[in-house]
Structure formats: structure tokens, C-alpha cells
Short mmCIF file of C-alpha atoms in Angstrom, two decimals:
data_model
loop_
_atom_site.label_atom_id
_atom_site.label_comp_id
_atom_site.label_asym_id
_atom_site.label_seq_id
_atom_site.Cartn_x
_atom_site.Cartn_y
_atom_site.Cartn_z
CA UNK A 21 -0.07 0.02 0.12
CA UNK A 22 1.18 3.71 -0.50
CA UNK A 23 1.89 6.18 1.82
CA UNK A 24 -1.01 8.11 0.32
CA UNK A 25 -3.23 4.80 1.07
CA UNK A 26 -1.98 4.44 4.47
CA UNK A 27 -2.23 8.13 5.35
CA UNK A 28 -6.59 7.79 4.07
CA UNK A 29 -7.28 4.57 5.92
CA UNK A 30 -5.41 6.74 9.49
CA UNK A 31 -8.04 9.61 8.56
CA UNK A 32 -10.58 7.61 8.02
CA UNK A 33 -9.94 5.78 11.10
CA UNK A 34 -9.54 9.24 12.94
CA UNK A 35 -12.39 11.20 11.86
CA UNK A 36 -15.45 11.74 13.94
CA UNK A 37 -19.26 11.43 12.64
CA UNK A 38 -20.74 14.15 13.17
CA UNK A 39 -24.36 13.42 13.70
CA UNK A 40 -26.73 16.68 14.21
CA UNK A 41 -31.02 15.60 15.86
CA UNK A 42 -33.27 18.32 15.28
CA UNK A 43 -36.26 18.10 17.57
CA UNK A 44 -39.95 19.13 17.22
CA UNK A 45 -41.50 21.75 18.43
CA UNK A 46 -44.14 23.96 16.12
CA UNK A 47 -43.28 27.39 15.09
CA UNK A 48 -40.31 26.89 17.67
CA UNK A 49 -38.45 24.97 14.75
CA UNK A 50 -37.71 28.09 12.95
CA UNK A 51 -34.39 28.07 15.85
CA UNK A 52 -32.76 25.26 13.74
CA UNK A 53 -32.63 27.68 10.98
CA UNK A 54 -30.38 29.78 13.15
CA UNK A 55 -28.32 26.53 14.29
CA UNK A 56 -27.90 25.38 10.65
CA UNK A 57 -26.54 29.38 10.38
CA UNK A 58 -23.67 28.47 13.15
CA UNK A 59 -22.81 25.37 12.04
CA UNK A 60 -21.95 26.04 8.79
CA UNK A 61 -19.93 29.31 10.17
CA UNK A 62 -17.80 27.36 11.96
CA UNK A 63 -17.42 24.66 9.23
CA UNK A 64 -18.78 22.05 11.06
CA UNK A 65 -19.79 18.97 8.63
CA UNK A 66 -22.97 17.36 9.24
CA UNK A 67 -22.79 13.38 8.08
CA UNK A 68 -26.01 11.88 9.23
CA UNK A 69 -29.17 13.81 10.57
CA UNK A 70 -32.03 12.85 12.06
CA UNK A 71 -35.40 14.68 12.87
CA UNK A 72 -38.64 15.01 14.28
CA UNK A 73 -41.66 17.23 13.16
CA UNK A 74 -40.74 20.21 12.33
CA UNK A 75 -37.16 19.08 12.80
CA UNK A 76 -37.90 16.43 10.07
CA UNK A 77 -38.67 18.96 7.54
CA UNK A 78 -35.95 21.69 8.28
CA UNK A 79 -33.56 18.44 7.90
CA UNK A 80 -34.87 17.33 4.64
CA UNK A 81 -34.40 20.44 3.36
CA UNK A 82 -30.47 20.45 4.36
CA UNK A 83 -30.02 16.76 4.07
CA UNK A 84 -31.36 17.49 0.36
CA UNK A 85 -28.80 20.45 -0.22
CA UNK A 86 -31.12 23.11 -0.23
CA UNK A 87 -28.73 26.44 1.14
CA UNK A 88 -29.43 27.69 4.22
CA UNK A 89 -29.84 31.09 3.18
CA UNK A 90 -32.47 29.38 0.91
CA UNK A 91 -34.43 27.65 3.99
CA UNK A 92 -34.52 30.74 6.28
CA UNK A 93 -35.89 32.54 3.43
CA UNK A 94 -38.44 29.63 3.16
CA UNK A 95 -38.88 29.91 7.01
CA UNK A 96 -39.47 33.27 7.14
CA UNK A 97 -42.41 33.41 4.46
CA UNK A 98 -44.22 30.68 6.33
CA UNK A 99 -47.39 30.60 7.39
CA UNK A 100 -50.13 27.97 8.97
CA UNK A 101 -52.21 28.52 5.74
CA UNK A 102 -49.30 27.40 3.58
CA UNK A 103 -49.03 23.86 5.61
CA UNK A 104 -52.29 22.88 6.38
CA UNK A 105 -55.89 22.89 5.74
CA UNK A 106 -59.48 21.71 7.07
CA UNK A 107 -60.32 17.65 6.32
CA UNK A 108 -63.52 15.89 6.40
CA UNK A 109 -61.24 12.71 7.93
CA UNK A 110 -62.77 11.64 11.10
CA UNK A 111 -59.39 10.96 12.20
CA UNK A 112 -57.99 14.68 12.35
CA UNK A 113 -59.98 18.22 11.72
CA UNK A 114 -56.99 19.18 9.38
CA UNK A 115 -54.64 17.74 6.53
CA UNK A 116 -51.09 18.80 6.31
CA UNK A 117 -50.82 17.50 2.79
CA UNK A 118 -49.66 21.19 1.73
CA UNK A 119 -46.88 20.39 3.71
CA UNK A 120 -45.44 17.93 1.81
CA UNK A 121 -46.47 19.61 -1.38
CA UNK A 122 -44.01 22.48 -0.08
CA UNK A 123 -41.27 19.84 0.46
CA UNK A 124 -41.57 18.33 -3.25
CA UNK A 125 -42.33 22.45 -4.68
CA UNK A 126 -38.41 22.84 -3.50
CA UNK A 127 -36.77 19.55 -3.91
CA UNK A 128 -38.69 17.69 -5.85
CA UNK A 129 -40.52 14.13 -5.24
CA UNK A 130 -37.38 12.66 -3.32
CA UNK A 131 -37.13 8.93 -1.54
CA UNK A 132 -35.22 9.66 1.94
CA UNK A 133 -33.04 7.16 1.04
CA UNK A 134 -31.56 9.31 -1.93
CA UNK A 135 -30.47 12.43 0.37
CA UNK A 136 -26.99 13.54 0.19
CA UNK A 137 -27.10 13.45 4.20
CA UNK A 138 -28.32 10.38 5.23
CA UNK A 139 -31.41 10.67 7.07
CA UNK A 140 -33.63 9.34 9.51
CA UNK A 141 -37.45 10.32 10.52
CA UNK A 142 -39.41 9.48 13.55
CA UNK A 143 -43.01 8.65 13.45
CA UNK A 144 -45.63 7.15 16.19
CA UNK A 145 -48.10 4.45 14.86
CA UNK A 146 -50.82 5.44 16.44
CA UNK A 147 -52.21 1.92 16.62
CA UNK A 148 -49.55 0.34 18.61
CA UNK A 149 -47.99 3.75 20.16
CA UNK A 150 -44.37 1.87 18.22
CA UNK A 151 -41.97 4.24 17.29
CA UNK A 152 -41.17 4.04 13.53
CA UNK A 153 -38.20 5.40 12.48
CA UNK A 154 -38.27 5.79 8.51
CA UNK A 155 -35.45 5.20 6.80
CA UNK A 156 -36.83 5.19 2.94
CA UNK A 157 -39.43 5.45 0.87
CA UNK A 158 -41.41 8.80 0.19
CA UNK A 159 -39.86 11.68 1.70
CA UNK A 160 -43.03 14.34 1.51
CA UNK A 161 -45.22 10.99 3.51
CA UNK A 162 -42.57 10.73 5.90
CA UNK A 163 -41.86 14.41 7.03
CA UNK A 164 -45.94 14.64 7.09
CA UNK A 165 -46.33 11.69 9.39
CA UNK A 166 -43.67 13.18 11.61
CA UNK A 167 -44.95 16.31 11.91
CA UNK A 168 -48.67 15.21 12.33
CA UNK A 169 -50.17 16.41 15.42
CA UNK A 170 -52.66 14.16 16.89
CA UNK A 171 -56.02 15.43 16.68
CA UNK A 172 -55.24 18.31 15.16
CA UNK A 173 -53.89 16.48 11.74
CA UNK A 174 -55.57 13.33 10.32
CA UNK A 175 -52.53 10.50 10.11
CA UNK A 176 -50.12 9.71 7.29
CA UNK A 177 -50.73 6.07 6.51
CA UNK A 178 -47.25 4.41 5.22
CA UNK A 179 -47.01 0.69 4.52
CA UNK A 180 -50.56 0.00 6.10
CA UNK A 181 -49.42 2.19 9.36
CA UNK A 182 -50.93 4.87 10.61
CA UNK A 183 -48.22 7.25 11.30
CA UNK A 184 -48.55 10.28 13.68
CA UNK A 185 -46.00 13.39 15.59
CA UNK A 186 -43.02 11.68 16.07
CA UNK A 187 -42.52 13.34 19.29
CA UNK A 188 -44.60 11.58 21.17
CA UNK A 189 -41.84 8.72 21.40
CA UNK A 190 -38.79 10.03 20.91
CA UNK A 191 -39.25 14.87 20.39
CA UNK A 192 -35.48 14.88 20.08
CA UNK A 193 -34.35 12.20 17.99
CA UNK A 194 -30.88 10.68 18.86
CA UNK A 195 -31.63 7.53 18.69
CA UNK A 196 -31.39 7.46 15.04
CA UNK A 197 -27.79 8.95 14.87
CA UNK A 198 -26.19 6.48 17.63
CA UNK A 199 -27.49 3.26 15.17
CA UNK A 200 -25.91 5.39 12.49
CA UNK A 201 -22.54 5.29 14.05
CA UNK A 202 -22.51 8.70 15.10
CA UNK A 203 -19.40 9.48 17.35
CA UNK A 204 -20.45 13.10 17.98
CA UNK A 205 -23.92 14.17 18.58
CA UNK A 206 -25.48 17.66 18.42
CA UNK A 207 -28.93 17.86 19.65
CA UNK A 208 -31.52 20.90 19.43
CA UNK A 209 -34.13 20.78 22.14
CA UNK A 210 -37.15 22.96 21.75
CA UNK A 211 -39.07 23.76 24.79
CA UNK A 212 -40.53 26.62 26.27
CA UNK A 213 -41.22 27.09 30.18
CA UNK A 214 -44.32 25.42 31.14
CA UNK A 215 -45.57 28.67 33.49
CA UNK A 216 -44.17 30.90 30.37
CA UNK A 217 -47.70 31.17 29.02
CA UNK A 218 -51.35 30.71 29.89
CA UNK A 219 -53.34 28.74 26.69
CA UNK A 220 -55.52 31.05 24.35
CA UNK A 221 -56.83 28.17 22.32
CA UNK A 222 -57.47 24.20 21.43
CA UNK A 223 -54.33 24.34 19.45
CA UNK A 224 -52.42 25.80 22.01
CA UNK A 225 -53.82 23.58 24.80
CA UNK A 226 -53.01 20.44 22.57
CA UNK A 227 -49.62 21.58 22.01
CA UNK A 228 -48.95 22.06 26.23
CA UNK A 229 -50.25 19.12 26.84
CA UNK A 230 -48.37 17.79 23.93
CA UNK A 231 -44.82 19.48 25.50
CA UNK A 232 -45.53 18.74 28.55
CA UNK A 233 -45.43 14.46 27.98
CA UNK A 234 -42.43 14.85 25.82
CA UNK A 235 -39.68 16.68 28.05
CA UNK A 236 -39.92 13.79 30.40
CA UNK A 237 -39.88 11.24 27.68
CA UNK A 238 -37.01 12.57 26.04
CA UNK A 239 -34.80 12.55 28.93
CA UNK A 240 -33.28 9.52 28.73
CA UNK A 241 -32.38 10.17 24.88
CA UNK A 242 -30.04 12.92 25.40
CA UNK A 243 -27.58 11.03 27.84
CA UNK A 244 -25.86 10.08 24.62
CA UNK A 245 -25.81 13.89 23.01
CA UNK A 246 -22.43 16.11 23.02
CA UNK A 247 -23.78 18.97 22.65
CA UNK A 248 -26.94 20.03 23.53
CA UNK A 249 -28.67 23.13 21.80
CA UNK A 250 -31.94 24.30 24.29
CA UNK A 251 -32.14 28.19 23.79
CA UNK A 252 -34.48 29.78 26.38
CA UNK A 253 -37.46 30.41 24.80
CA UNK A 254 -40.34 30.87 27.28
CA UNK A 255 -40.93 34.35 25.19
CA UNK A 256 -41.79 32.95 22.28
CA UNK A 257 -44.73 31.14 21.14
CA UNK A 258 -45.66 28.26 19.90
CA UNK A 259 -47.95 28.91 17.06
CA UNK A 260 -47.01 32.69 16.08
CA UNK A 261 -45.35 33.02 12.47
CA UNK A 262 -45.01 36.10 13.27
CA UNK A 263 -41.99 35.73 15.43
CA UNK A 264 -39.67 33.32 13.04
CA UNK A 265 -37.01 36.12 12.45
CA UNK A 266 -36.35 36.51 16.41
CA UNK A 267 -36.39 32.29 16.76
CA UNK A 268 -33.82 32.21 14.36
CA UNK A 269 -31.70 34.95 15.97
CA UNK A 270 -31.81 32.76 19.14
CA UNK A 271 -31.06 29.56 17.40
CA UNK A 272 -27.95 31.07 16.10
CA UNK A 273 -26.94 32.60 19.15
CA UNK A 274 -27.32 30.08 21.41
CA UNK A 275 -25.40 27.71 18.87
CA UNK A 276 -22.58 29.62 18.68
CA UNK A 277 -22.45 29.81 22.18
CA UNK A 278 -22.60 25.92 22.50
CA UNK A 279 -20.09 25.60 19.55
CA UNK A 280 -17.84 27.92 20.93
CA UNK A 281 -15.51 24.58 22.01
#
């Protein structure tokens, strides 16, 4: 073997594989865009990626090569009517089919396994309560399933299973990265203080209930995280899209602070 070949083998053995876990949190997911901006500024290459709920949407765009500036523009312009519509289904008040259509519009009708950065998407089987890690198949359907808030959006059927929001089982999707062989895991957790804001309507009641449940569920998985980016979001609202610019800035600043070393 040549000296160059030996050097390449040594490099491959010593190079750390970095994984990025993007958690769920409705509109708070704009934080992920700021985190991606900070990672790129620090030249931190993401080797594998996982997403739950809104984290799967932002993660899918990034994994398929959409420029961070373009992701930021898309996120700033996003409104609820762009991703949802009234549904006649007995399983949900609304449909998030437009969410999938938006993804197809930006990157095409892709499969998960075609991503430039290997990725996994977490959803929940609403019949059994099982965690479903989606690693192949239609990307738009997987993202829709992962971001399907039970009771609000109708479930998404994939391979005969009715799937809903992955946050029920793992809101900060760390375990897929461990399974993918990540040596170093950066995770983004989006939570709002329980006393932060009195809910004003049914969607906020459901989101608060959801968050109280998933906060405790997430704790065991965080032990494998090397850098946890968890900005203080107590001044923010989970559904107000007018605060997206401030959320991006918050994510960027928190990531810069946590990634200094």
C-alpha cells in the first residue's frame, strides 16, 4: 500500500462522524435554521441527520442540499395556511398535505434514502404506540407523518400503518444517530417553560399537553448527546409565525455559544 493509502486509512479511522438531531416544536422549529447557520459558519460538517416533526422538515431541506439562506427565506415566509387545510377526515380536523407539497416544490418528489446527508425521520404508530424510524420511502409522506399532531392533523398512512407526530415517542431524535454510528452528536431541543404563557385556544392547549409529555420522555435519550442546544424560548409562542425571525436569531446565538469549543 502506498503512503497516501496508509494516510487515508488513518484519517478515516480518526475522523469523527458528526450527527445532528433536530427536535420538534411547531413554529419554534425556526430555531433550527439559526443553528444550521452557526454550524456552517464554524465549518462543522454534518455526516448524518435525524428529525422529528418540524425538525424533519428543516432537516430534509438541509439533507437534500438546499442552501441555508434559502431555508431561512422559506421559513421566514411560512404561514399556517401554507401547510394546512380543513379536512373531512374522522381522524383529524385538518390535513397537512400542503406541508408535503411544499417540500416537493422545493426539492422534488424524493425518497429518504436519496438524501445527500443520510437521514432518519421519527414518527409514531397511533395504533400501537410504537416508534417508527423511517429511513427509506417517500420523503414528503414521512415528513408529514412526523409532523402530524394527533387530533389536529389526520394521520398519514405508510406501509399500512397510521402514523402521527414522532414527538410522542422521541422528540429529540438521538437514537437514530447512535444507530447510524455517530461519534459526536449535536442535538437541538425546543421547549417553552410551563409557566411561560396561558393557552388562548385549543391548539395551544394541545401543544402544551404534548410538550409536558414529551419533555419527560426526552430525558433518557439526551445522555448520548455531546452538545445540547436548548435556547430559552419562554418568551415565544408555539404557533405565532410573526416571531420566526427572532427565533432564527435565538437559535443562531445559542448555537454560537454552545459550539465555541
